[in-house]
Amino acid sequence: MSDLIRFGVSIDKELLEKYDAKIRKENYTNRSNAIADLIREELIKQEWAEDKEVAGAIIMVFDHHQRDLVNNLINIQHDYHKYIISSQHIHLDHNNCFEIVVVKGKPHQLEELANKLKAAKGVKHASLSLATTGKGV
Ligand code: NI
């Protein structure tokens, strides 16, 4: 960890009270940690906006019985194998599967992959969770 510095901030009293109440609910023990996390979230958003290398996870729920779907999803993932770190398949019940695909690459590449998986017929849910490689924050 780099050196800590203290800095003063002038802020509306009511706004700060609301923020303190919010971070207490989130179990922060001090304001500094909460504000540091807030700044990190902004830097991560910037990594995604500037198309820097990021990490993330695509989660999907799909119908296991949909004709050709499993093959289709595997083919799409093979096309994007460079960006896939790992995947986990969970059989939710007799009909439904849940899959987590951990990805690393440029945001536009990961979004393209997530969109292709989402558009496959029989996929009930697909979303891309935006995270970071951790290098820039
Ligand atoms: Ni399954």
PDB file of C-alpha atoms and ligand atoms in Angstrom:
ATOM      1  CA  MET A   1       0.000   0.000   0.000  1.00  0.00           C
ATOM      2  CA  SER A   2       1.205   3.500  -0.797  1.00  0.00           C
ATOM      3  CA  ASP A   3       1.626   6.296   1.749  1.00  0.00           C
ATOM      4  CA  LEU A   4      -1.437   7.745   3.440  1.00  0.00           C
ATOM      5  CA  ILE A   5      -2.140  11.454   3.233  1.00  0.00           C
ATOM      6  CA  ARG A   6      -4.689  13.490   5.124  1.00  0.00           C
ATOM      7  CA  PHE A   7      -6.699  16.141   3.325  1.00  0.00           C
ATOM      8  CA  GLY A   8      -9.505  18.459   4.319  1.00  0.00           C
ATOM      9  CA  VAL A   9     -12.849  18.516   2.551  1.00  0.00           C
ATOM     10  CA  SER A  10     -15.615  21.074   3.013  1.00  0.00           C
ATOM     11  CA  ILE A  11     -19.026  19.532   2.537  1.00  0.00           C
ATOM     12  CA  ASP A  12     -22.663  20.258   3.323  1.00  0.00           C
ATOM     13  CA  LYS A  13     -23.447  19.047   6.881  1.00  0.00           C
ATOM     14  CA  GLU A  14     -26.728  17.386   5.976  1.00  0.00           C
ATOM     15  CA  LEU A  15     -25.164  15.610   3.016  1.00  0.00           C
ATOM     16  CA  LEU A  16     -22.342  14.272   5.191  1.00  0.00           C
ATOM     17  CA  GLU A  17     -24.796  13.059   7.853  1.00  0.00           C
ATOM     18  CA  LYS A  18     -26.723  11.130   5.219  1.00  0.00           C
ATOM     19  CA  TYR A  19     -23.504   9.649   3.899  1.00  0.00           C
ATOM     20  CA  ASP A  20     -22.339   8.677   7.404  1.00  0.00           C
ATOM     21  CA  ALA A  21     -25.682   6.950   8.049  1.00  0.00           C
ATOM     22  CA  LYS A  22     -25.357   5.064   4.747  1.00  0.00           C
ATOM     23  CA  ILE A  23     -21.818   3.825   5.392  1.00  0.00           C
ATOM     24  CA  ARG A  24     -22.704   2.804   8.982  1.00  0.00           C
ATOM     25  CA  LYS A  25     -25.362   0.498   7.504  1.00  0.00           C
ATOM     26  CA  GLU A  26     -22.699  -0.917   5.200  1.00  0.00           C
ATOM     27  CA  ASN A  27     -20.535  -1.673   8.267  1.00  0.00           C
ATOM     28  CA  TYR A  28     -17.721   0.718   7.463  1.00  0.00           C
ATOM     29  CA  THR A  29     -15.844   1.499  10.651  1.00  0.00           C
ATOM     30  CA  ASN A  30     -14.533   4.789   9.343  1.00  0.00           C
ATOM     31  CA  ARG A  31     -15.252   7.395   6.699  1.00  0.00           C
ATOM     32  CA  SER A  32     -11.768   7.167   5.139  1.00  0.00           C
ATOM     33  CA  ASN A  33     -12.255   3.558   4.017  1.00  0.00           C
ATOM     34  CA  ALA A  34     -15.686   4.352   2.595  1.00  0.00           C
ATOM     35  CA  ILE A  35     -14.403   7.319   0.614  1.00  0.00           C
ATOM     36  CA  ALA A  36     -11.386   5.339  -0.653  1.00  0.00           C
ATOM     37  CA  ASP A  37     -13.793   2.633  -1.943  1.00  0.00           C
ATOM     38  CA  LEU A  38     -15.927   5.318  -3.572  1.00  0.00           C
ATOM     39  CA  ILE A  39     -12.872   6.685  -5.387  1.00  0.00           C
ATOM     40  CA  ARG A  40     -11.814   3.157  -6.456  1.00  0.00           C
ATOM     41  CA  GLU A  41     -15.295   2.526  -7.911  1.00  0.00           C
ATOM     42  CA  GLU A  42     -14.952   5.704  -9.973  1.00  0.00           C
ATOM     43  CA  LEU A  43     -11.489   4.647 -11.209  1.00  0.00           C
ATOM     44  CA  ILE A  44     -12.866   1.224 -12.184  1.00  0.00           C
ATOM     45  CA  LYS A  45     -15.709   2.900 -14.114  1.00  0.00           C
ATOM     46  CA  GLN A  46     -13.037   4.941 -15.872  1.00  0.00           C
ATOM     47  CA  GLU A  47     -11.068   1.780 -16.779  1.00  0.00           C
ATOM     48  CA  TRP A  48     -14.223   0.444 -18.460  1.00  0.00           C
ATOM     49  CA  ALA A  49     -14.992   3.755 -20.181  1.00  0.00           C
ATOM     50  CA  GLU A  50     -11.428   4.087 -21.492  1.00  0.00           C
ATOM     51  CA  ASP A  51     -11.350   0.476 -22.758  1.00  0.00           C
ATOM     52  CA  LYS A  52      -8.405  -0.516 -20.541  1.00  0.00           C
ATOM     53  CA  GLU A  53      -7.809  -4.147 -19.625  1.00  0.00           C
ATOM     54  CA  VAL A  54     -10.395  -5.209 -17.040  1.00  0.00           C
ATOM     55  CA  ALA A  55     -11.726  -8.351 -15.412  1.00  0.00           C
ATOM     56  CA  GLY A  56     -15.324  -9.335 -14.924  1.00  0.00           C
ATOM     57  CA  ALA A  57     -17.835 -12.147 -14.760  1.00  0.00           C
ATOM     58  CA  ILE A  58     -20.663 -13.115 -17.053  1.00  0.00           C
ATOM     59  CA  ILE A  59     -23.469 -14.960 -15.308  1.00  0.00           C
ATOM     60  CA  MET A  60     -26.096 -16.839 -17.259  1.00  0.00           C
ATOM     61  CA  VAL A  61     -29.226 -18.865 -16.640  1.00  0.00           C
ATOM     62  CA  PHE A  62     -30.412 -20.994 -19.525  1.00  0.00           C
ATOM     63  CA  ASP A  63     -32.715 -23.780 -20.535  1.00  0.00           C
ATOM     64  CA  HIS A  64     -30.747 -26.996 -20.730  1.00  0.00           C
ATOM     65  CA  HIS A  65     -33.405 -28.562 -23.029  1.00  0.00           C
ATOM     66  CA  GLN A  66     -33.329 -25.811 -25.654  1.00  0.00           C
ATOM     67  CA  ARG A  67     -32.223 -27.498 -28.882  1.00  0.00           C
ATOM     68  CA  ASP A  68     -28.551 -26.768 -29.805  1.00  0.00           C
ATOM     69  CA  LEU A  69     -28.173 -24.168 -27.054  1.00  0.00           C
ATOM     70  CA  VAL A  70     -25.431 -25.880 -25.028  1.00  0.00           C
ATOM     71  CA  ASN A  71     -23.363 -26.442 -28.183  1.00  0.00           C
ATOM     72  CA  ASN A  72     -24.043 -22.905 -29.318  1.00  0.00           C
ATOM     73  CA  LEU A  73     -22.851 -21.432 -25.988  1.00  0.00           C
ATOM     74  CA  ILE A  74     -19.698 -23.568 -26.075  1.00  0.00           C
ATOM     75  CA  ASN A  75     -18.933 -22.503 -29.656  1.00  0.00           C
ATOM     76  CA  ILE A  76     -19.294 -18.819 -28.750  1.00  0.00           C
ATOM     77  CA  GLN A  77     -17.003 -19.286 -25.747  1.00  0.00           C
ATOM     78  CA  HIS A  78     -14.394 -21.026 -27.919  1.00  0.00           C
ATOM     79  CA  ASP A  79     -14.454 -18.058 -30.307  1.00  0.00           C
ATOM     80  CA  TYR A  80     -13.573 -15.824 -27.328  1.00  0.00           C
ATOM     81  CA  HIS A  81     -11.253 -18.275 -25.513  1.00  0.00           C
ATOM     82  CA  LYS A  82      -8.501 -15.626 -25.247  1.00  0.00           C
ATOM     83  CA  TYR A  83     -10.683 -13.633 -22.857  1.00  0.00           C
ATOM     84  CA  ILE A  84     -12.025 -16.499 -20.727  1.00  0.00           C
ATOM     85  CA  ILE A  85     -10.106 -17.371 -17.570  1.00  0.00           C
ATOM     86  CA  SER A  86     -12.482 -20.004 -16.265  1.00  0.00           C
ATOM     87  CA  SER A  87     -16.093 -21.071 -16.269  1.00  0.00           C
ATOM     88  CA  GLN A  88     -18.307 -22.977 -13.903  1.00  0.00           C
ATOM     89  CA  HIS A  89     -21.495 -24.785 -14.794  1.00  0.00           C
ATOM     90  CA  ILE A  90     -24.132 -25.496 -12.156  1.00  0.00           C
ATOM     91  CA  HIS A  91     -27.213 -27.666 -12.822  1.00  0.00           C
ATOM     92  CA  LEU A  92     -29.867 -25.599 -11.016  1.00  0.00           C
ATOM     93  CA  ASP A  93     -32.668 -28.121 -11.496  1.00  0.00           C
ATOM     94  CA  HIS A  94     -33.886 -30.587 -14.127  1.00  0.00           C
ATOM     95  CA  ASN A  95     -34.350 -27.832 -16.736  1.00  0.00           C
ATOM     96  CA  ASN A  96     -32.139 -24.896 -15.816  1.00  0.00           C
ATOM     97  CA  CYS A  97     -28.413 -24.361 -15.850  1.00  0.00           C
ATOM     98  CA  PHE A  98     -26.415 -21.551 -14.259  1.00  0.00           C
ATOM     99  CA  GLU A  99     -23.037 -20.637 -15.686  1.00  0.00           C
ATOM    100  CA  ILE A 100     -20.363 -18.251 -14.440  1.00  0.00           C
ATOM    101  CA  VAL A 101     -17.719 -17.202 -16.963  1.00  0.00           C
ATOM    102  CA  VAL A 102     -14.778 -15.252 -15.569  1.00  0.00           C
ATOM    103  CA  VAL A 103     -13.335 -12.955 -18.198  1.00  0.00           C
ATOM    104  CA  LYS A 104     -10.360 -10.641 -18.695  1.00  0.00           C
ATOM    105  CA  GLY A 105      -9.742  -8.296 -21.627  1.00  0.00           C
ATOM    106  CA  LYS A 106     -10.784  -4.984 -23.124  1.00  0.00           C
ATOM    107  CA  PRO A 107     -14.319  -3.929 -22.158  1.00  0.00           C
ATOM    108  CA  HIS A 108     -15.545  -3.889 -25.772  1.00  0.00           C
ATOM    109  CA  GLN A 109     -14.371  -7.491 -26.243  1.00  0.00           C
ATOM    110  CA  LEU A 110     -16.028  -8.673 -23.022  1.00  0.00           C
ATOM    111  CA  GLU A 111     -19.263  -6.818 -23.842  1.00  0.00           C
ATOM    112  CA  GLU A 112     -19.293  -8.378 -27.307  1.00  0.00           C
ATOM    113  CA  LEU A 113     -18.953 -11.860 -25.782  1.00  0.00           C
ATOM    114  CA  ALA A 114     -21.634 -11.169 -23.158  1.00  0.00           C
ATOM    115  CA  ASN A 115     -24.027  -9.857 -25.811  1.00  0.00           C
ATOM    116  CA  LYS A 116     -23.548 -12.917 -28.030  1.00  0.00           C
ATOM    117  CA  LEU A 117     -24.210 -15.268 -25.120  1.00  0.00           C
ATOM    118  CA  LYS A 118     -27.259 -13.228 -24.081  1.00  0.00           C
ATOM    119  CA  ALA A 119     -28.705 -13.314 -27.602  1.00  0.00           C
ATOM    120  CA  ALA A 120     -28.522 -17.117 -27.891  1.00  0.00           C
ATOM    121  CA  LYS A 121     -32.006 -18.629 -28.003  1.00  0.00           C
ATOM    122  CA  GLY A 122     -32.915 -20.222 -24.676  1.00  0.00           C
ATOM    123  CA  VAL A 123     -30.768 -17.955 -22.489  1.00  0.00           C
ATOM    124  CA  LYS A 124     -33.102 -16.611 -19.797  1.00  0.00           C
ATOM    125  CA  HIS A 125     -30.638 -14.252 -18.166  1.00  0.00           C
ATOM    126  CA  ALA A 126     -27.142 -13.003 -18.937  1.00  0.00           C
ATOM    127  CA  SER A 127     -25.323 -10.115 -17.342  1.00  0.00           C
ATOM    128  CA  LEU A 128     -21.785  -8.822 -17.241  1.00  0.00           C
ATOM    129  CA  SER A 129     -20.455  -7.775 -13.871  1.00  0.00           C
ATOM    130  CA  LEU A 130     -17.798  -5.102 -14.202  1.00  0.00           C
ATOM    131  CA  ALA A 131     -14.704  -5.555 -12.066  1.00  0.00           C
ATOM    132  CA  THR A 132     -11.035  -4.743 -12.350  1.00  0.00           C
ATOM    133  CA  THR A 133      -7.697  -6.509 -12.765  1.00  0.00           C
ATOM    134  CA  GLY A 134      -6.727  -4.633  -9.610  1.00  0.00           C
ATOM    135  CA  LYS A 135      -3.622  -3.128 -11.238  1.00  0.00           C
ATOM    136  CA  GLY A 136      -4.991   0.381 -11.695  1.00  0.00           C
ATOM    137  CA  VAL A 137      -6.702   0.875  -8.337  1.00  0.00           C
TER     138      VAL A 137
HETATM  139 NI    NI B   1     -26.580 -27.988 -16.463  1.00  0.00          NI
END
